[in-house]
JSON list of C-alpha atoms in Angstrom, two decimals:
[
{"chain": "A", "resi": 1, "resn": "MET", "atom": "CA", "xyz": [-0.29, -0.33, -0.25]},
{"chain": "A", "resi": 2, "resn": "ASN", "atom": "CA", "xyz": [1.49, 3.35, -0.48]},
{"chain": "A", "resi": 3, "resn": "PRO", "atom": "CA", "xyz": [3.32, 4.82, 2.68]},
{"chain": "A", "resi": 4, "resn": "TYR", "atom": "CA", "xyz": [1.08, 8.51, 2.50]},
{"chain": "A", "resi": 5, "resn": "VAL", "atom": "CA", "xyz": [-2.27, 6.51, 2.44]},
{"chain": "A", "resi": 6, "resn": "LEU", "atom": "CA", "xyz": [-0.56, 5.01, 5.53]},
{"chain": "A", "resi": 7, "resn": "LEU", "atom": "CA", "xyz": [0.56, 8.34, 7.12]},
{"chain": "A", "resi": 8, "resn": "ALA", "atom": "CA", "xyz": [-2.78, 9.57, 6.98]},
{"chain": "A", "resi": 9, "resn": "ALA", "atom": "CA", "xyz": [-4.81, 7.01, 8.79]},
{"chain": "A", "resi": 10, "resn": "ALA", "atom": "CA", "xyz": [-1.37, 7.13, 11.54]},
{"chain": "A", "resi": 11, "resn": "ILE", "atom": "CA", "xyz": [-2.44, 10.56, 11.36]},
{"chain": "A", "resi": 12, "resn": "ALA", "atom": "CA", "xyz": [-6.01, 9.61, 11.83]},
{"chain": "A", "resi": 13, "resn": "ALA", "atom": "CA", "xyz": [-5.32, 7.49, 14.04]},
{"chain": "A", "resi": 14, "resn": "GLU", "atom": "CA", "xyz": [-4.04, 9.64, 16.56]},
{"chain": "A", "resi": 15, "resn": "VAL", "atom": "CA", "xyz": [-5.89, 12.39, 15.85]},
{"chain": "A", "resi": 16, "resn": "THR", "atom": "CA", "xyz": [-8.56, 9.80, 17.79]},
{"chain": "A", "resi": 17, "resn": "GLY", "atom": "CA", "xyz": [-7.02, 8.72, 20.13]},
{"chain": "A", "resi": 18, "resn": "THR", "atom": "CA", "xyz": [-5.61, 12.61, 21.35]},
{"chain": "A", "resi": 19, "resn": "VAL", "atom": "CA", "xyz": [-9.31, 13.59, 20.94]},
{"chain": "A", "resi": 20, "resn": "SER", "atom": "CA", "xyz": [-10.49, 10.91, 23.04]},
{"chain": "A", "resi": 21, "resn": "LEU", "atom": "CA", "xyz": [-8.82, 11.75, 25.65]},
{"chain": "A", "resi": 22, "resn": "LYS", "atom": "CA", "xyz": [-10.62, 14.61, 26.81]},
{"chain": "A", "resi": 23, "resn": "TYR", "atom": "CA", "xyz": [-13.23, 12.23, 26.57]},
{"chain": "A", "resi": 24, "resn": "ALA", "atom": "CA", "xyz": [-10.86, 9.11, 29.54]},
{"chain": "A", "resi": 25, "resn": "GLU", "atom": "CA", "xyz": [-11.09, 11.33, 31.63]},
{"chain": "A", "resi": 26, "resn": "GLY", "atom": "CA", "xyz": [-8.13, 10.31, 33.52]},
{"chain": "A", "resi": 27, "resn": "PHE", "atom": "CA", "xyz": [-8.54, 6.53, 32.23]},
{"chain": "A", "resi": 28, "resn": "THR", "atom": "CA", "xyz": [-11.75, 6.56, 34.07]},
{"chain": "A", "resi": 29, "resn": "LYS", "atom": "CA", "xyz": [-14.11, 5.94, 31.37]},
{"chain": "A", "resi": 30, "resn": "PRO", "atom": "CA", "xyz": [-13.37, 2.53, 29.26]},
{"chain": "A", "resi": 31, "resn": "LEU", "atom": "CA", "xyz": [-15.58, 3.57, 25.87]},
{"chain": "A", "resi": 32, "resn": "PRO", "atom": "CA", "xyz": [-12.67, 6.09, 25.26]},
{"chain": "A", "resi": 33, "resn": "SER", "atom": "CA", "xyz": [-10.44, 5.02, 27.46]},
{"chain": "A", "resi": 34, "resn": "ALA", "atom": "CA", "xyz": [-10.76, 2.40, 25.60]},
{"chain": "A", "resi": 35, "resn": "VAL", "atom": "CA", "xyz": [-10.03, 4.60, 22.11]},
{"chain": "A", "resi": 36, "resn": "VAL", "atom": "CA", "xyz": [-7.69, 6.15, 22.90]},
{"chain": "A", "resi": 37, "resn": "VAL", "atom": "CA", "xyz": [-5.28, 2.41, 23.89]},
{"chain": "A", "resi": 38, "resn": "VAL", "atom": "CA", "xyz": [-6.08, 1.40, 19.88]},
{"chain": "A", "resi": 39, "resn": "ALA", "atom": "CA", "xyz": [-5.71, 4.33, 18.25]},
{"chain": "A", "resi": 40, "resn": "TYR", "atom": "CA", "xyz": [-2.08, 4.97, 20.19]},
{"chain": "A", "resi": 41, "resn": "GLY", "atom": "CA", "xyz": [-1.15, 1.63, 19.16]},
{"chain": "A", "resi": 42, "resn": "THR", "atom": "CA", "xyz": [-2.81, 1.27, 15.35]},
{"chain": "A", "resi": 43, "resn": "ALA", "atom": "CA", "xyz": [-0.87, 4.71, 14.94]},
{"chain": "A", "resi": 44, "resn": "PHE", "atom": "CA", "xyz": [2.87, 3.93, 16.11]},
{"chain": "A", "resi": 45, "resn": "TYR", "atom": "CA", "xyz": [1.71, 0.04, 13.69]},
{"chain": "A", "resi": 46, "resn": "LEU", "atom": "CA", "xyz": [1.03, 2.34, 10.67]},
{"chain": "A", "resi": 47, "resn": "LEU", "atom": "CA", "xyz": [4.54, 4.62, 11.26]},
{"chain": "A", "resi": 48, "resn": "SER", "atom": "CA", "xyz": [6.59, 1.31, 12.07]},
{"chain": "A", "resi": 49, "resn": "ARG", "atom": "CA", "xyz": [4.52, -0.23, 8.42]},
{"chain": "A", "resi": 50, "resn": "ILE", "atom": "CA", "xyz": [5.99, 3.30, 6.91]},
{"chain": "A", "resi": 51, "resn": "LEU", "atom": "CA", "xyz": [9.71, 3.49, 8.12]},
{"chain": "A", "resi": 52, "resn": "GLY", "atom": "CA", "xyz": [9.65, -0.17, 6.34]},
{"chain": "A", "resi": 53, "resn": "ALA", "atom": "CA", "xyz": [8.95, 1.29, 3.18]},
{"chain": "A", "resi": 54, "resn": "GLY", "atom": "CA", "xyz": [11.92, 3.21, 3.39]},
{"chain": "A", "resi": 55, "resn": "LEU", "atom": "CA", "xyz": [10.25, 7.48, 4.13]},
{"chain": "A", "resi": 56, "resn": "PRO", "atom": "CA", "xyz": [12.91, 8.90, 5.72]},
{"chain": "A", "resi": 57, "resn": "VAL", "atom": "CA", "xyz": [12.10, 8.90, 10.01]},
{"chain": "A", "resi": 58, "resn": "GLY", "atom": "CA", "xyz": [13.02, 13.02, 10.00]},
{"chain": "A", "resi": 59, "resn": "VAL", "atom": "CA", "xyz": [10.74, 13.49, 7.76]},
{"chain": "A", "resi": 60, "resn": "VAL", "atom": "CA", "xyz": [7.59, 10.80, 8.07]},
{"chain": "A", "resi": 61, "resn": "TYR", "atom": "CA", "xyz": [7.72, 12.21, 12.33]},
{"chain": "A", "resi": 62, "resn": "ALA", "atom": "CA", "xyz": [7.04, 15.67, 11.38]},
{"chain": "A", "resi": 63, "resn": "VAL", "atom": "CA", "xyz": [3.83, 15.29, 9.15]},
{"chain": "A", "resi": 64, "resn": "TRP", "atom": "CA", "xyz": [2.64, 12.71, 11.59]},
{"chain": "A", "resi": 65, "resn": "SER", "atom": "CA", "xyz": [3.16, 15.66, 14.32]},
{"chain": "A", "resi": 66, "resn": "ALA", "atom": "CA", "xyz": [2.35, 19.19, 12.60]},
{"chain": "A", "resi": 67, "resn": "ALA", "atom": "CA", "xyz": [-0.99, 16.66, 10.77]},
{"chain": "A", "resi": 68, "resn": "GLY", "atom": "CA", "xyz": [-2.27, 15.98, 14.43]},
{"chain": "A", "resi": 69, "resn": "VAL", "atom": "CA", "xyz": [-1.24, 19.31, 15.87]},
{"chain": "A", "resi": 70, "resn": "ALA", "atom": "CA", "xyz": [-3.24, 21.58, 13.44]},
{"chain": "A", "resi": 71, "resn": "LEU", "atom": "CA", "xyz": [-5.97, 18.51, 13.19]},
{"chain": "A", "resi": 72, "resn": "VAL", "atom": "CA", "xyz": [-6.16, 18.46, 17.02]},
{"chain": "A", "resi": 73, "resn": "ALA", "atom": "CA", "xyz": [-6.07, 22.59, 17.05]},
{"chain": "A", "resi": 74, "resn": "LEU", "atom": "CA", "xyz": [-8.75, 22.94, 14.30]},
{"chain": "A", "resi": 75, "resn": "ILE", "atom": "CA", "xyz": [-10.85, 20.26, 15.84]},
{"chain": "A", "resi": 76, "resn": "GLY", "atom": "CA", "xyz": [-10.41, 21.70, 19.39]},
{"chain": "A", "resi": 77, "resn": "ALA", "atom": "CA", "xyz": [-11.83, 25.19, 17.98]},
{"chain": "A", "resi": 78, "resn": "LEU", "atom": "CA", "xyz": [-14.93, 24.03, 15.93]},
{"chain": "A", "resi": 79, "resn": "PHE", "atom": "CA", "xyz": [-16.38, 21.33, 18.50]},
{"chain": "A", "resi": 80, "resn": "LEU", "atom": "CA", "xyz": [-15.15, 20.85, 21.86]},
{"chain": "A", "resi": 81, "resn": "GLY", "atom": "CA", "xyz": [-15.44, 24.85, 22.71]},
{"chain": "A", "resi": 82, "resn": "GLU", "atom": "CA", "xyz": [-12.00, 25.43, 23.13]},
{"chain": "A", "resi": 83, "resn": "ARG", "atom": "CA", "xyz": [-10.61, 28.89, 22.05]},
{"chain": "A", "resi": 84, "resn": "MET", "atom": "CA", "xyz": [-8.16, 29.83, 18.88]},
{"chain": "A", "resi": 85, "resn": "ASN", "atom": "CA", "xyz": [-6.97, 33.42, 18.29]},
{"chain": "A", "resi": 86, "resn": "LEU", "atom": "CA", "xyz": [-5.28, 34.94, 15.95]},
{"chain": "A", "resi": 87, "resn": "THR", "atom": "CA", "xyz": [-1.45, 34.51, 18.17]},
{"chain": "A", "resi": 88, "resn": "MET", "atom": "CA", "xyz": [-2.28, 30.34, 17.89]},
{"chain": "A", "resi": 89, "resn": "VAL", "atom": "CA", "xyz": [-3.07, 30.57, 13.95]},
{"chain": "A", "resi": 90, "resn": "ALA", "atom": "CA", "xyz": [-0.07, 31.39, 13.25]},
{"chain": "A", "resi": 91, "resn": "GLY", "atom": "CA", "xyz": [1.78, 29.26, 15.15]},
{"chain": "A", "resi": 92, "resn": "LEU", "atom": "CA", "xyz": [0.11, 26.13, 14.01]},
{"chain": "A", "resi": 93, "resn": "VAL", "atom": "CA", "xyz": [0.47, 27.89, 10.01]},
{"chain": "A", "resi": 94, "resn": "LEU", "atom": "CA", "xyz": [4.83, 28.74, 10.97]},
{"chain": "A", "resi": 95, "resn": "VAL", "atom": "CA", "xyz": [5.00, 24.83, 12.56]},
{"chain": "A", "resi": 96, "resn": "ILE", "atom": "CA", "xyz": [2.55, 23.72, 9.09]},
{"chain": "A", "resi": 97, "resn": "GLY", "atom": "CA", "xyz": [5.55, 25.27, 6.82]},
{"chain": "A", "resi": 98, "resn": "GLY", "atom": "CA", "xyz": [8.73, 23.97, 8.72]},
{"chain": "A", "resi": 99, "resn": "VAL", "atom": "CA", "xyz": [6.98, 20.48, 7.87]},
{"chain": "A", "resi": 100, "resn": "VAL", "atom": "CA", "xyz": [7.18, 21.36, 4.02]},
{"chain": "A", "resi": 101, "resn": "LEU", "atom": "CA", "xyz": [10.69, 23.26, 3.92]},
{"chain": "A", "resi": 102, "resn": "LEU", "atom": "CA", "xyz": [11.40, 19.97, 5.21]},
{"chain": "A", "resi": 103, "resn": "GLU", "atom": "CA", "xyz": [10.52, 17.78, 3.20]},
{"chain": "A", "resi": 104, "resn": "LEU", "atom": "CA", "xyz": [11.77, 19.77, 0.21]},
{"chain": "A", "resi": 105, "resn": "GLY", "atom": "CA", "xyz": [15.07, 19.95, 1.57]},
{"chain": "A", "resi": 106, "resn": "GLY", "atom": "CA", "xyz": [14.92, 16.47, 1.23]},
{"chain": "A", "resi": 107, "resn": "GLU", "atom": "CA", "xyz": [14.10, 16.04, -2.07]},
{"chain": "A", "resi": 108, "resn": "ARG", "atom": "CA", "xyz": [17.89, 16.90, -2.99]}
]
């Protein structure tokens, strides 16, 4: 399977796990806690497959973490009532820009 498709799935799993942490309430709620464990396990399994396919670990981790940060921040702002201001948006843009530069630098 295409490693970039696996990376998108790993990002989705990580975001699912992170959002579920909010509902797990310190792992006292069984269903959200199980979602956290399964989602993170899936994310790390997929990351291992991606790295096994030969993609560089620095680029993979940068894309995975930056996309996760951006998506969780967006979900928090849109669905969880968390605040988002222009400074935070600028920070997300800088994180994503850094990942783009890493990706471009790796193509030489």
